[in-house]
Short mmCIF file of C-alpha atoms in Angstrom, two decimals:
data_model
loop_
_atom_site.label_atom_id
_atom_site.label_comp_id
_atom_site.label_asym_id
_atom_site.label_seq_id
_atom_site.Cartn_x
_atom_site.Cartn_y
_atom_site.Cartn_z
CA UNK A 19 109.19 73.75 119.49
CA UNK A 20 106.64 71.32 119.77
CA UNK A 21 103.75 73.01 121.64
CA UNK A 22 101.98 70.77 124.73
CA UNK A 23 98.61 70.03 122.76
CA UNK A 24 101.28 68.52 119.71
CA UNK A 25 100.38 71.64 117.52
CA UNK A 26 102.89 73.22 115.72
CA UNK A 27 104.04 76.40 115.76
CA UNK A 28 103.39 78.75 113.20
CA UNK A 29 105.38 81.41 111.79
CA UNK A 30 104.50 83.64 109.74
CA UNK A 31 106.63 86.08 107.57
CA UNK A 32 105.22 89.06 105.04
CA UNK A 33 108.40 90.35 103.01
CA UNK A 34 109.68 91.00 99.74
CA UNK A 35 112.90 89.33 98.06
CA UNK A 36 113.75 92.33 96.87
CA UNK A 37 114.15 94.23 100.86
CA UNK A 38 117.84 93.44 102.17
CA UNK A 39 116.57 93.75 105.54
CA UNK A 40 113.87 90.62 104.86
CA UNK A 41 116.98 89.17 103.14
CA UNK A 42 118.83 89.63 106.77
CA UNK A 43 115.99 88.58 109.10
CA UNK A 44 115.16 85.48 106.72
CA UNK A 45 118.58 84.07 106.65
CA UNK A 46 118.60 84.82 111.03
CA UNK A 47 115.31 83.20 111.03
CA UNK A 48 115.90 79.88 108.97
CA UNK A 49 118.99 79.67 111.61
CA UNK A 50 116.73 79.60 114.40
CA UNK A 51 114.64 77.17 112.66
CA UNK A 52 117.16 74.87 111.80
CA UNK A 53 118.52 74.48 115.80
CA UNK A 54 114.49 74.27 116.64
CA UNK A 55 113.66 71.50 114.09
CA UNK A 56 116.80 69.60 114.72
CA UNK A 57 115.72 69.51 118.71
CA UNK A 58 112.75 67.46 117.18
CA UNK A 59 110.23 71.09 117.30
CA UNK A 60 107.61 71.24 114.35
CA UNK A 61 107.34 74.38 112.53
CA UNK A 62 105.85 75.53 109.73
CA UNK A 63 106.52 78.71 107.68
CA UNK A 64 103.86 80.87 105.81
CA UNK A 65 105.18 83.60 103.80
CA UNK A 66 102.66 86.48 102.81
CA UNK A 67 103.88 88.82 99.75
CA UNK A 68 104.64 92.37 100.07
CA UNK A 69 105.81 94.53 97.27
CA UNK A 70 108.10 98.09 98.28
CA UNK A 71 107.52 99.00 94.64
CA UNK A 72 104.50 97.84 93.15
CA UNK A 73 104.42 100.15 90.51
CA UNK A 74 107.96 99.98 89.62
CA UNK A 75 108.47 101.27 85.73
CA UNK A 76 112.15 100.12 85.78
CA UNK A 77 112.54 96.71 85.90
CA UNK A 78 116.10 95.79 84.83
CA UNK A 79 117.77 99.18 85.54
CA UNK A 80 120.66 98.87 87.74
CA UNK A 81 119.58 98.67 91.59
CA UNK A 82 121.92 101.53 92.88
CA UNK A 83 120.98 104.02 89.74
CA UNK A 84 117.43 103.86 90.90
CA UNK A 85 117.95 104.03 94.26
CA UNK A 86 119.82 107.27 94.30
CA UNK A 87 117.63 109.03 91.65
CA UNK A 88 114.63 107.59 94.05
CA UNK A 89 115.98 108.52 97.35
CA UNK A 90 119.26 110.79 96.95
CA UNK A 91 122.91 109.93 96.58
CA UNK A 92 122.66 109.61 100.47
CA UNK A 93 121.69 106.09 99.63
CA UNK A 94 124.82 104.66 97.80
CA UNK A 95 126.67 105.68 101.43
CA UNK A 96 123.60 103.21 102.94
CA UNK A 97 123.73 100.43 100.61
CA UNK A 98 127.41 99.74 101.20
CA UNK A 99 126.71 99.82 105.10
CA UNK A 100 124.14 97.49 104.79
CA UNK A 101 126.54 95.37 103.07
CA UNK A 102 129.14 95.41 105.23
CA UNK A 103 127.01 94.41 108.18
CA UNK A 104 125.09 91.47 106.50
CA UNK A 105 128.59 90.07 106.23
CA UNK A 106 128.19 88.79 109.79
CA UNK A 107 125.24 86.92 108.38
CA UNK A 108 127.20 85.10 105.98
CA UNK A 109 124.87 87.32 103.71
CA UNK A 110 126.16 88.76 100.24
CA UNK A 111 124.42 91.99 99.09
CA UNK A 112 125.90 93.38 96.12
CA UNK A 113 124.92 96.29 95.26
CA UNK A 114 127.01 97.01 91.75
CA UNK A 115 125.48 94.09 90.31
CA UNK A 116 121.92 94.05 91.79
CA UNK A 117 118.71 95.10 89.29
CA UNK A 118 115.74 96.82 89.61
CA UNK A 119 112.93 94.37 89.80
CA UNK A 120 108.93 94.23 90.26
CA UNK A 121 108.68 91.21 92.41
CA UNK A 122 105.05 90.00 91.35
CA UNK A 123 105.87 86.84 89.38
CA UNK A 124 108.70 86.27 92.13
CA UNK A 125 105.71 86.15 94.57
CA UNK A 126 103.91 84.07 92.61
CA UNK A 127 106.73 81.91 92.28
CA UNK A 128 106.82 81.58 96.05
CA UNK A 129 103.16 80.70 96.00
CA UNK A 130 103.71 77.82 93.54
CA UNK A 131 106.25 76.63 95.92
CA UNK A 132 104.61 76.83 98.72
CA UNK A 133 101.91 74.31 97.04
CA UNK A 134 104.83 71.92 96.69
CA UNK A 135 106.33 72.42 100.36
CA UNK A 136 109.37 73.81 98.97
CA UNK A 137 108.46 77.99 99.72
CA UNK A 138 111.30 78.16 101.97
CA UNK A 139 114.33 77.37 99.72
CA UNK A 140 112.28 79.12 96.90
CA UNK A 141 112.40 82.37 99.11
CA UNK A 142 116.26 82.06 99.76
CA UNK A 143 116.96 81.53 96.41
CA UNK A 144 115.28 84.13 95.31
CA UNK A 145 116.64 86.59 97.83
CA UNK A 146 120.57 84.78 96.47
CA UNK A 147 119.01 85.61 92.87
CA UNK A 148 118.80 89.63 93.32
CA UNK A 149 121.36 90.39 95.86
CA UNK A 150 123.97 88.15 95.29
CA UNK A 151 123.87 86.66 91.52
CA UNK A 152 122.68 90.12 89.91
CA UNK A 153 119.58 88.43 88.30
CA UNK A 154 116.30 89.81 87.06
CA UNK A 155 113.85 88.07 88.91
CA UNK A 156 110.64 89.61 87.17
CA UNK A 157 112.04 87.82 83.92
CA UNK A 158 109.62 84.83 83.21
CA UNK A 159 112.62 82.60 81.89
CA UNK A 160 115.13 83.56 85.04
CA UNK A 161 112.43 82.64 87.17
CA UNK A 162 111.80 78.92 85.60
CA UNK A 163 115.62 78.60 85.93
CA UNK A 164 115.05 79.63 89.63
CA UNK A 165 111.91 77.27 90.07
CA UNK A 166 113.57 74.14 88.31
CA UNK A 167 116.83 74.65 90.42
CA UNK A 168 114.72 74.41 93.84
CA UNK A 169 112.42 71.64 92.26
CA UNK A 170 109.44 73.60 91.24
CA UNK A 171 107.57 72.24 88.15
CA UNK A 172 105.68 75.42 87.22
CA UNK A 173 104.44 78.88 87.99
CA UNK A 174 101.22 77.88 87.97
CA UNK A 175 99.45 79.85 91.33
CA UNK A 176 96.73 81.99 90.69
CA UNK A 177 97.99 85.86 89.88
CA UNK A 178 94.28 87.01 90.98
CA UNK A 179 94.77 85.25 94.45
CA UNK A 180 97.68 87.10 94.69
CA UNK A 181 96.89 90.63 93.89
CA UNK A 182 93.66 89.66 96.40
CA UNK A 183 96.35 88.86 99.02
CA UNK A 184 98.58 91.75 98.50
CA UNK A 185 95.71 93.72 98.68
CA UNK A 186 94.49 92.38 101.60
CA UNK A 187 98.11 92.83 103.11
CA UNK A 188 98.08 96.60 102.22
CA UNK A 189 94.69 96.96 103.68
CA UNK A 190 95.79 95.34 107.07
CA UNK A 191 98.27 98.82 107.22
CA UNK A 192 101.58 96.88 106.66
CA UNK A 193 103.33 99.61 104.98
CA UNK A 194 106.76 98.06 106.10
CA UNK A 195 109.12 94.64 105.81
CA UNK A 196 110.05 92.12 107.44
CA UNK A 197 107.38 91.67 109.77
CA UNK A 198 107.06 88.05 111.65
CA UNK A 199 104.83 86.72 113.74
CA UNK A 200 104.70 83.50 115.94
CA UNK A 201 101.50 81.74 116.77
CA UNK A 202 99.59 84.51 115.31
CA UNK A 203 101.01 86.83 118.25
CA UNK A 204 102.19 90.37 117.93
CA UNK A 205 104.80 90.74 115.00
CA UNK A 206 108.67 91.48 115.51
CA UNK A 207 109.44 94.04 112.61
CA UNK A 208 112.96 94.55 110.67
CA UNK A 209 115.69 92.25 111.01
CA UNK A 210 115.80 91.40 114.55
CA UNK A 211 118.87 89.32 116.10
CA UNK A 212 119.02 85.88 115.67
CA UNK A 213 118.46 85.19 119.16
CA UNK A 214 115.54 87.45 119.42
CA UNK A 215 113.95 85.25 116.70
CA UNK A 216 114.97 81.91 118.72
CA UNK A 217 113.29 82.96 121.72
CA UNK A 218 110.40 84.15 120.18
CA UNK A 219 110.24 80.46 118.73
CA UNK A 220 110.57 78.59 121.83
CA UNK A 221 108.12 81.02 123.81
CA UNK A 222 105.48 80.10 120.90
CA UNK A 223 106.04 76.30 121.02
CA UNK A 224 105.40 76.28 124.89
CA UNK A 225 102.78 78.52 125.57
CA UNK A 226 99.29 76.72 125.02
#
């Protein structure tokens, strides 16, 4: 919402498009977003990178085959709840056709958006990308596909400003994604519901 001094409110989201649960609160948030901004409320959305696996070796292998040699066969059991329950979401997450993938060129791809205004479509089709359309997105040429589809003209942000932002991220003890904040106020983390988000948008655009 539009706050009383005519500021806008300010969200701001660390994730990575590779997490199903920043998938899930994403896709809730932009919602909320959509019913604010259509009321006539400003908001902008600043996404800060976060990598789960930033020294993943297996780029390309499938998602599930890593996962259960990573974490246990416990995990296939997981990954098809978590599917069935971002179904409510209108959210696809599949699993069998999902890759492996070290999301540092994705991030810069975000960042290049971002310079164009266009971050937030670039972010949901990236998340569609992985989960949904079983893409590589650390492949240079899946990524321009990605970046010309959503309007993008190049990948052209700085990588050292963002391994200098992901460090800085790491050093702030985020260990852990989603994580949003509103106004710069204390951060909601995982996928909260959508109303949860909603709230927390109209309590920022009203509070000086």
């Amino acid at each position: 919402m539009n706050r009383p001094d005519g500021r806008t409110t300010r969200v701001e989201v660390v994730l990575d498009v590779i997490c199903a649960a920043s998938y899930v609160a994403y896709v809730r948030l932009e919602r909320a977003i959509r019913r604010v901004r259509a009321e006539g409320g400003e908001v902008e959305v600043v996404f800060r990178p976060f990598q789960l696996a930033p020294d993943a070796g297996f780029a390309g292998e499938p998602l599930l085959e890593v996962l259960a040699e990573g974490f246990g066969g416990h995990v296939v059991a997981e990954t098809e709840q978590a599917a069935a329950d971002a179904v409510h979401d209108g959210v696809t997450l599949d699993y069998g056709r999902a890759l492996a993938a070290d999301t540092f060129e994705a991030h810069r791809l975000i960042a290049s958006a971002a310079a164009r205004g266009l971050a937030e479509p670039m972010v949901e089709r990236l998340f569609r990308a992985h989960f949904t359309d079983g893409l590589n997105i650390a492949e240079a040429p899946v990524l321009d596909r990605l970046a010309a589809e959503t309007g993008v003209a190049a990948n052209d942000a700085s990588a050292a400003e963002l391994r200098a932002e992901l460090s800085r991220i790491r050093a702030g003890g985020i260990r852990s994604v989603p994580r949003i904040s509103f106004n710069d106020g204390p951060p909601l983390t995982g996928a909260q519901p959508e109303k949860t988000y909603e709230r927390a948008l109209r309590s920022a655009g009203t509070t000086p």
